[in-house]
C-alpha cells in the first residue's frame, strides 16, 4: 500500500543530544509489531558488517483520536513521537540530516488511538435477539397449548384462543426476523471496522490466516484471540519510510519500508508507554517481520533531542 503525500511538506530532523528517560511497564504486556519492506529496498553494509547509515527527515502524518477523553494521549503530539523515535532509529542505522540534498528517506509518522467497536455479545442487537428468543419460545408454547385446547373443545372459545395465540406467535417470529436482520447488518459493520483496524495495526497477516475460521476449532480460537485484540482500544504508531529524493524530484511516492506497532490502551498511559513501544518495535525498522509479532515491552531508555526545521519542500501538489 503506497501512502499519498501532498506537497509542500514541512519537514523536521532531530539533533541527537544526551537526554534519556525510562518507562515502567506492567508485567506480561506485549507490543504487537508488523513490518514490511519493498522488494526494491536493499541496505548496504560497511566493512565491519554493520548497515551503512541512511539519512532521513520526518513528516507529520495523521493523528487518530480515541473515543474517550485521554489526557495521556493529548500529551503525545508529533514532536514527542519524533523525539522518541530518534534514538532507536539511530541505533538501527538511520540518522537525521539537515541537508535536503543528502536526505534519503522521508519518515511519515501516523499515531493515535483506535476506536474499537462494541463487543458482539455486548451490543444492543445481540441483547434484543437474546430477549426475543425467549419471547418466540413462549409464544410457541402458548400456541401449542391453545391448539391442543381447541382440538378438545366443543365450543368456539378454543378456536378463538388458538387464533389469538397464532397471531402473537407470528408477530414474535416477525420481530425475531427483523432483529436478526439488524444484527446481521451490525455484525457486518463491526467486521468492516475490525478489517480496517487490522490493516492499520499490521494484523492483516493474522486476519488472512484465520479468514476460514470454524468456531470451536484451533483456527476459530486464534481468530477470536485476534478479534479480542482488535476490539479493544489500542495506542499505535505507524512509521512509513518513503524515497525522499524520488518524492521531491519526480513527485512520486514510493514506500520502501514500514513498521506498525501497538499496545492495548487498558491500564496504560500513552505518553508513558510510548518509549517502551518504540524500543520494542525498533528491532524491526527497515526489516520484514514476516507477519505479526508480540514482543514483551521492555523498560526502555530512549535518547531524544530537539527538533530542527528544514523548512518547506516546494513543488507541485
Coordinates of C-alpha atoms in Angstrom, one line a residue:
X1 CA 0.0 0.0 0.0
X2 CA 1.5 3.3 -1.0
X3 CA 0.5 6.3 1.0
X4 CA -0.4 9.6 -0.7
X5 CA 1.8 12.6 0.1
X6 CA 0.8 16.1 -0.7
X7 CA 3.5 18.7 -1.3
X8 CA 4.6 21.1 0.0
X9 CA 5.6 19.2 3.2
X10 CA 7.0 20.7 6.3
X11 CA 9.9 18.5 7.4
X12 CA 11.9 18.1 10.6
X13 CA 15.1 16.4 11.6
X14 CA 16.4 15.5 15.0
X15 CA 19.7 16.6 16.5
X16 CA 20.6 13.9 19.0
X17 CA 21.7 15.2 22.3
X18 CA 22.2 13.4 25.6
X19 CA 18.8 13.1 27.2
X20 CA 17.2 9.9 28.5
X21 CA 14.2 8.7 30.2
X22 CA 12.7 5.4 31.3
X23 CA 9.3 3.9 31.1
X24 CA 7.9 1.4 33.6
X25 CA 5.7 -1.3 32.0
X26 CA 3.3 -3.7 33.7
X27 CA 4.4 -7.3 33.6
X28 CA 3.1 -9.7 31.0
X29 CA 2.4 -6.9 28.5
X30 CA 3.3 -7.1 24.9
X31 CA 3.6 -4.8 21.9
X32 CA 2.2 -6.0 18.6
X33 CA 4.6 -5.3 15.7
X34 CA 4.4 -5.9 12.0
X35 CA 6.9 -4.6 9.5
X36 CA 7.2 -4.8 5.7
X37 CA 10.0 -4.0 3.2
X38 CA 9.7 -3.2 -0.5
X39 CA 11.4 -5.6 -2.9
X40 CA 13.4 -2.7 -4.2
X41 CA 14.8 -1.8 -0.8
X42 CA 18.3 -3.0 0.0
X43 CA 20.6 -1.8 2.7
X44 CA 24.3 -1.8 2.0
X45 CA 26.8 -2.8 4.7
X46 CA 30.1 -1.3 5.9
X47 CA 33.3 -3.4 6.1
X48 CA 32.6 -4.3 9.7
X49 CA 29.2 -5.9 8.7
X50 CA 27.0 -3.1 10.1
X51 CA 24.5 -1.4 8.0
X52 CA 25.6 1.8 6.2
X53 CA 23.8 4.7 7.8
X54 CA 20.9 6.2 5.9
X55 CA 19.7 9.8 6.3
X56 CA 16.1 10.8 6.9
X57 CA 13.7 13.6 7.7
X58 CA 10.4 13.3 9.5
X59 CA 7.0 14.3 8.2
X60 CA 3.8 14.5 10.2
X61 CA 1.1 12.1 9.2
X62 CA -2.4 11.6 10.6
X63 CA -3.3 11.7 14.3
X64 CA -6.1 9.4 15.4
X65 CA -8.1 10.3 18.5
X66 CA -9.8 7.8 20.7
X67 CA -13.5 7.7 21.7
X68 CA -12.8 8.8 25.3
X69 CA -11.1 11.7 26.9
X70 CA -7.5 10.7 27.4
X71 CA -5.1 13.3 28.9
X72 CA -2.1 10.9 28.3
X73 CA -2.9 10.7 24.6
X74 CA -3.2 14.5 24.4
X75 CA 0.5 14.8 25.5
X76 CA 1.7 12.7 22.6
X77 CA 2.0 15.1 19.7
X78 CA 4.1 14.7 16.5
X79 CA 7.2 16.3 18.1
X80 CA 7.2 13.9 21.1
X81 CA 6.7 10.9 18.8
X82 CA 9.6 12.0 16.6
X83 CA 11.9 12.6 19.5
X84 CA 11.1 9.2 21.0
X85 CA 11.8 7.5 17.6
X86 CA 15.1 9.3 17.1
X87 CA 17.3 7.3 19.4
X88 CA 16.1 3.8 18.3
X89 CA 16.3 4.9 14.7
X90 CA 20.0 5.9 15.2
X91 CA 20.8 2.5 16.7
X92 CA 19.2 0.9 13.7
X93 CA 21.5 3.0 11.4
X94 CA 19.0 5.8 10.5
X95 CA 20.4 9.3 11.1
X96 CA 18.9 12.7 10.7
X97 CA 20.3 15.2 8.3
X98 CA 19.9 19.0 7.8
X99 CA 20.7 18.9 4.1
X100 CA 17.7 18.1 1.9
X101 CA 20.1 17.1 -0.9
X102 CA 21.5 14.3 1.2
X103 CA 18.2 13.1 2.6
X104 CA 17.4 9.6 1.6
X105 CA 14.2 8.7 3.5
X106 CA 11.1 10.6 4.4
X107 CA 9.7 9.0 7.6
X108 CA 5.9 9.6 7.7
X109 CA 4.6 9.2 11.2
X110 CA 1.0 8.4 12.0
X111 CA -0.1 7.8 15.6
X112 CA -3.0 7.8 18.0
X113 CA -5.7 5.6 19.5
X114 CA -8.0 3.2 17.7
X115 CA -11.8 3.3 18.2
X116 CA -12.8 -0.3 18.8
X117 CA -16.4 -1.4 18.0
X118 CA -18.6 -2.7 20.8
X119 CA -18.1 -6.4 21.6
X120 CA -20.6 -8.6 19.8
X121 CA -22.0 -10.1 23.0
X122 CA -22.5 -6.6 24.5
X123 CA -24.3 -5.0 21.6
X124 CA -27.9 -3.9 21.6
X125 CA -28.7 -6.1 18.6
X126 CA -27.4 -9.2 20.4
X127 CA -29.3 -8.4 23.6
X128 CA -32.5 -7.9 21.6
X129 CA -32.1 -11.2 19.8
X130 CA -31.5 -13.0 23.2
X131 CA -34.6 -11.4 24.6
X132 CA -36.8 -12.3 21.6
X133 CA -35.6 -15.9 21.7
X134 CA -37.5 -16.3 25.0
X135 CA -40.5 -14.4 23.6
X136 CA -40.7 -16.7 20.5
X137 CA -40.3 -19.8 22.6
X138 CA -43.0 -18.7 25.0
X139 CA -45.4 -17.8 22.1
X140 CA -44.8 -21.2 20.5
X141 CA -45.7 -23.0 23.8
X142 CA -48.8 -20.9 24.2
X143 CA -49.9 -21.6 20.6
X144 CA -49.3 -25.3 21.1
X145 CA -51.4 -25.3 24.3
X146 CA -54.2 -23.2 22.6
X147 CA -54.3 -25.6 19.6
X148 CA -54.5 -28.6 21.9
X149 CA -57.3 -27.0 23.9
X150 CA -59.1 -26.1 20.7
X151 CA -58.9 -29.6 19.4
X152 CA -60.6 -30.9 22.6
X153 CA -63.1 -28.1 22.9
X154 CA -66.8 -28.5 21.8
X155 CA -67.3 -24.7 21.8
X156 CA -65.7 -21.9 19.7
X157 CA -63.7 -20.5 22.5
X158 CA -60.8 -22.8 21.9
X159 CA -60.6 -21.8 18.2
X160 CA -60.6 -18.1 19.2
X161 CA -57.8 -18.6 21.7
X162 CA -55.8 -20.5 19.1
X163 CA -56.2 -17.8 16.6
X164 CA -55.0 -15.1 19.1
X165 CA -52.1 -17.3 20.1
X166 CA -51.2 -17.8 16.4
X167 CA -51.2 -14.0 15.8
X168 CA -48.9 -13.5 18.8
X169 CA -46.6 -16.3 17.7
X170 CA -46.4 -14.9 14.1
X171 CA -45.7 -11.4 15.5
X172 CA -42.9 -12.7 17.7
X173 CA -41.3 -14.5 14.8
X174 CA -41.6 -11.4 12.6
X175 CA -39.9 -9.4 15.4
X176 CA -37.2 -12.0 15.6
X177 CA -36.6 -11.9 11.8
X178 CA -36.2 -8.1 11.9
X179 CA -33.9 -8.4 14.9
X180 CA -31.7 -11.0 13.2
X181 CA -31.6 -8.8 10.0
X182 CA -30.5 -5.8 12.1
X183 CA -27.9 -8.0 14.0
X184 CA -26.5 -9.2 10.7
X185 CA -26.0 -5.6 9.5
X186 CA -24.5 -4.7 12.9
X187 CA -22.1 -7.6 12.6
X188 CA -21.1 -6.6 9.1
X189 CA -20.3 -3.1 10.3
X190 CA -18.3 -4.5 13.1
X191 CA -16.4 -6.7 10.7
X192 CA -15.7 -3.8 8.4
X193 CA -14.3 -1.8 11.3
X194 CA -12.2 -4.8 12.5
X195 CA -10.8 -5.2 9.0
X196 CA -9.8 -1.6 8.7
X197 CA -8.2 -1.7 12.2
X198 CA -6.3 -4.9 11.3
X199 CA -4.8 -3.2 8.2
X200 CA -3.9 -0.1 10.3
X201 CA -2.2 -2.0 13.1
X202 CA -0.5 -4.7 10.9
X203 CA -2.8 -7.5 11.8
X204 CA -3.6 -8.3 8.1
X205 CA -1.5 -11.5 8.1
X206 CA -3.4 -12.8 11.1
X207 CA -6.7 -11.7 9.6
X208 CA -6.0 -13.5 6.3
X209 CA -4.6 -16.6 8.1
X210 CA -7.8 -17.1 10.1
X211 CA -10.3 -16.0 7.5
X212 CA -11.7 -19.5 7.1
X213 CA -12.2 -19.9 10.9
X214 CA -14.5 -22.6 12.3
X215 CA -15.9 -22.0 15.7
X216 CA -14.7 -24.4 18.3
X217 CA -11.5 -25.3 16.3
X218 CA -8.0 -24.1 16.8
X219 CA -8.3 -21.7 13.9
X220 CA -11.5 -20.4 15.4
X221 CA -9.8 -19.8 18.7
X222 CA -6.9 -18.0 17.0
X223 CA -9.3 -15.7 15.2
X224 CA -11.2 -14.9 18.4
X225 CA -7.9 -14.0 20.0
X226 CA -7.2 -11.6 17.2
X227 CA -10.7 -10.1 17.4
X228 CA -10.3 -9.7 21.2
X229 CA -7.2 -7.5 20.5
X230 CA -8.8 -5.6 17.7
X231 CA -12.0 -4.9 19.6
X232 CA -10.2 -3.0 22.4
X233 CA -8.8 0.5 22.1
X234 CA -5.1 0.4 21.3
X235 CA -2.3 3.0 21.2
X236 CA -0.4 2.8 18.0
X237 CA 2.4 4.3 15.8
X238 CA 3.0 3.7 12.1
X239 CA 6.3 4.7 10.6
X240 CA 6.4 4.7 6.8
X241 CA 9.7 5.2 5.0
X242 CA 9.4 6.9 1.6
X243 CA 12.1 7.6 -1.0
X244 CA 12.7 11.2 -0.3
X245 CA 14.6 12.1 -3.5
X246 CA 12.1 10.4 -5.7
X247 CA 9.3 12.3 -3.9
X248 CA 11.0 15.7 -4.2
X249 CA 12.5 15.4 -7.7
X250 CA 9.8 13.4 -9.5
X251 CA 6.8 13.9 -7.3
X252 CA 6.3 10.2 -6.9
X253 CA 5.6 8.5 -3.6
X254 CA 7.4 5.1 -3.2
X255 CA 7.1 3.2 0.1
X256 CA 10.4 1.5 1.0
X257 CA 9.6 0.1 4.4
X258 CA 7.1 0.5 7.2
X259 CA 6.7 -0.5 10.8
X260 CA 3.3 -0.7 12.6
X261 CA 3.2 -1.3 16.4
X262 CA 0.5 -1.0 19.0
X263 CA -0.3 -1.8 22.6
X264 CA -3.7 -2.0 24.4
X265 CA -4.9 1.2 26.0
X266 CA -6.2 -0.5 29.1
X267 CA -4.1 0.1 32.2
X268 CA -1.6 2.3 30.2
X269 CA -0.9 5.9 29.6
X270 CA 0.2 6.7 26.0
X271 CA 2.9 9.2 26.9
X272 CA 4.5 6.9 29.4
X273 CA 4.2 3.7 27.4
X274 CA 5.4 5.2 24.1
X275 CA 9.2 4.9 24.8
X276 CA 8.9 1.2 25.5
X277 CA 6.7 0.6 22.5
X278 CA 9.3 2.3 20.2
X279 CA 12.2 0.3 21.9
X280 CA 10.4 -3.0 21.3
X281 CA 9.5 -2.1 17.7
X282 CA 12.9 -0.7 16.7
X283 CA 14.3 -4.2 16.1
X284 CA 12.0 -4.3 13.0
X285 CA 12.9 -0.9 11.5
X286 CA 13.9 -1.4 7.9
X287 CA 13.2 -5.2 8.1
X288 CA 10.5 -7.6 7.1
X289 CA 8.9 -9.2 10.2
X290 CA 7.1 -11.8 8.1
X291 CA 3.9 -11.3 9.9
X292 CA 2.7 -10.0 13.2
X293 CA 4.8 -10.5 16.3
X294 CA 4.0 -10.0 20.0
X295 CA 7.1 -8.9 21.9
X296 CA 7.5 -8.1 25.6
X297 CA 7.5 -4.4 26.4
X298 CA 11.0 -3.5 27.8
X299 CA 11.8 -0.9 30.4
X300 CA 13.1 1.3 27.6
X301 CA 15.6 4.1 27.6
X302 CA 15.3 6.4 24.6
X303 CA 17.7 9.0 23.5
X304 CA 16.0 12.1 22.3
X305 CA 16.9 15.6 21.0
X306 CA 15.3 18.8 19.9
X307 CA 13.7 19.1 16.5
X308 CA 15.1 21.5 13.9
X309 CA 13.1 22.5 10.9
X310 CA 14.3 22.0 7.4
X311 CA 11.7 24.4 6.1
X312 CA 9.2 23.7 3.4
X313 CA 9.8 21.4 0.4
X314 CA 8.2 23.1 -2.6
X315 CA 6.8 21.5 -5.7
X316 CA 3.6 20.5 -7.4
X317 CA 0.7 19.4 -5.3

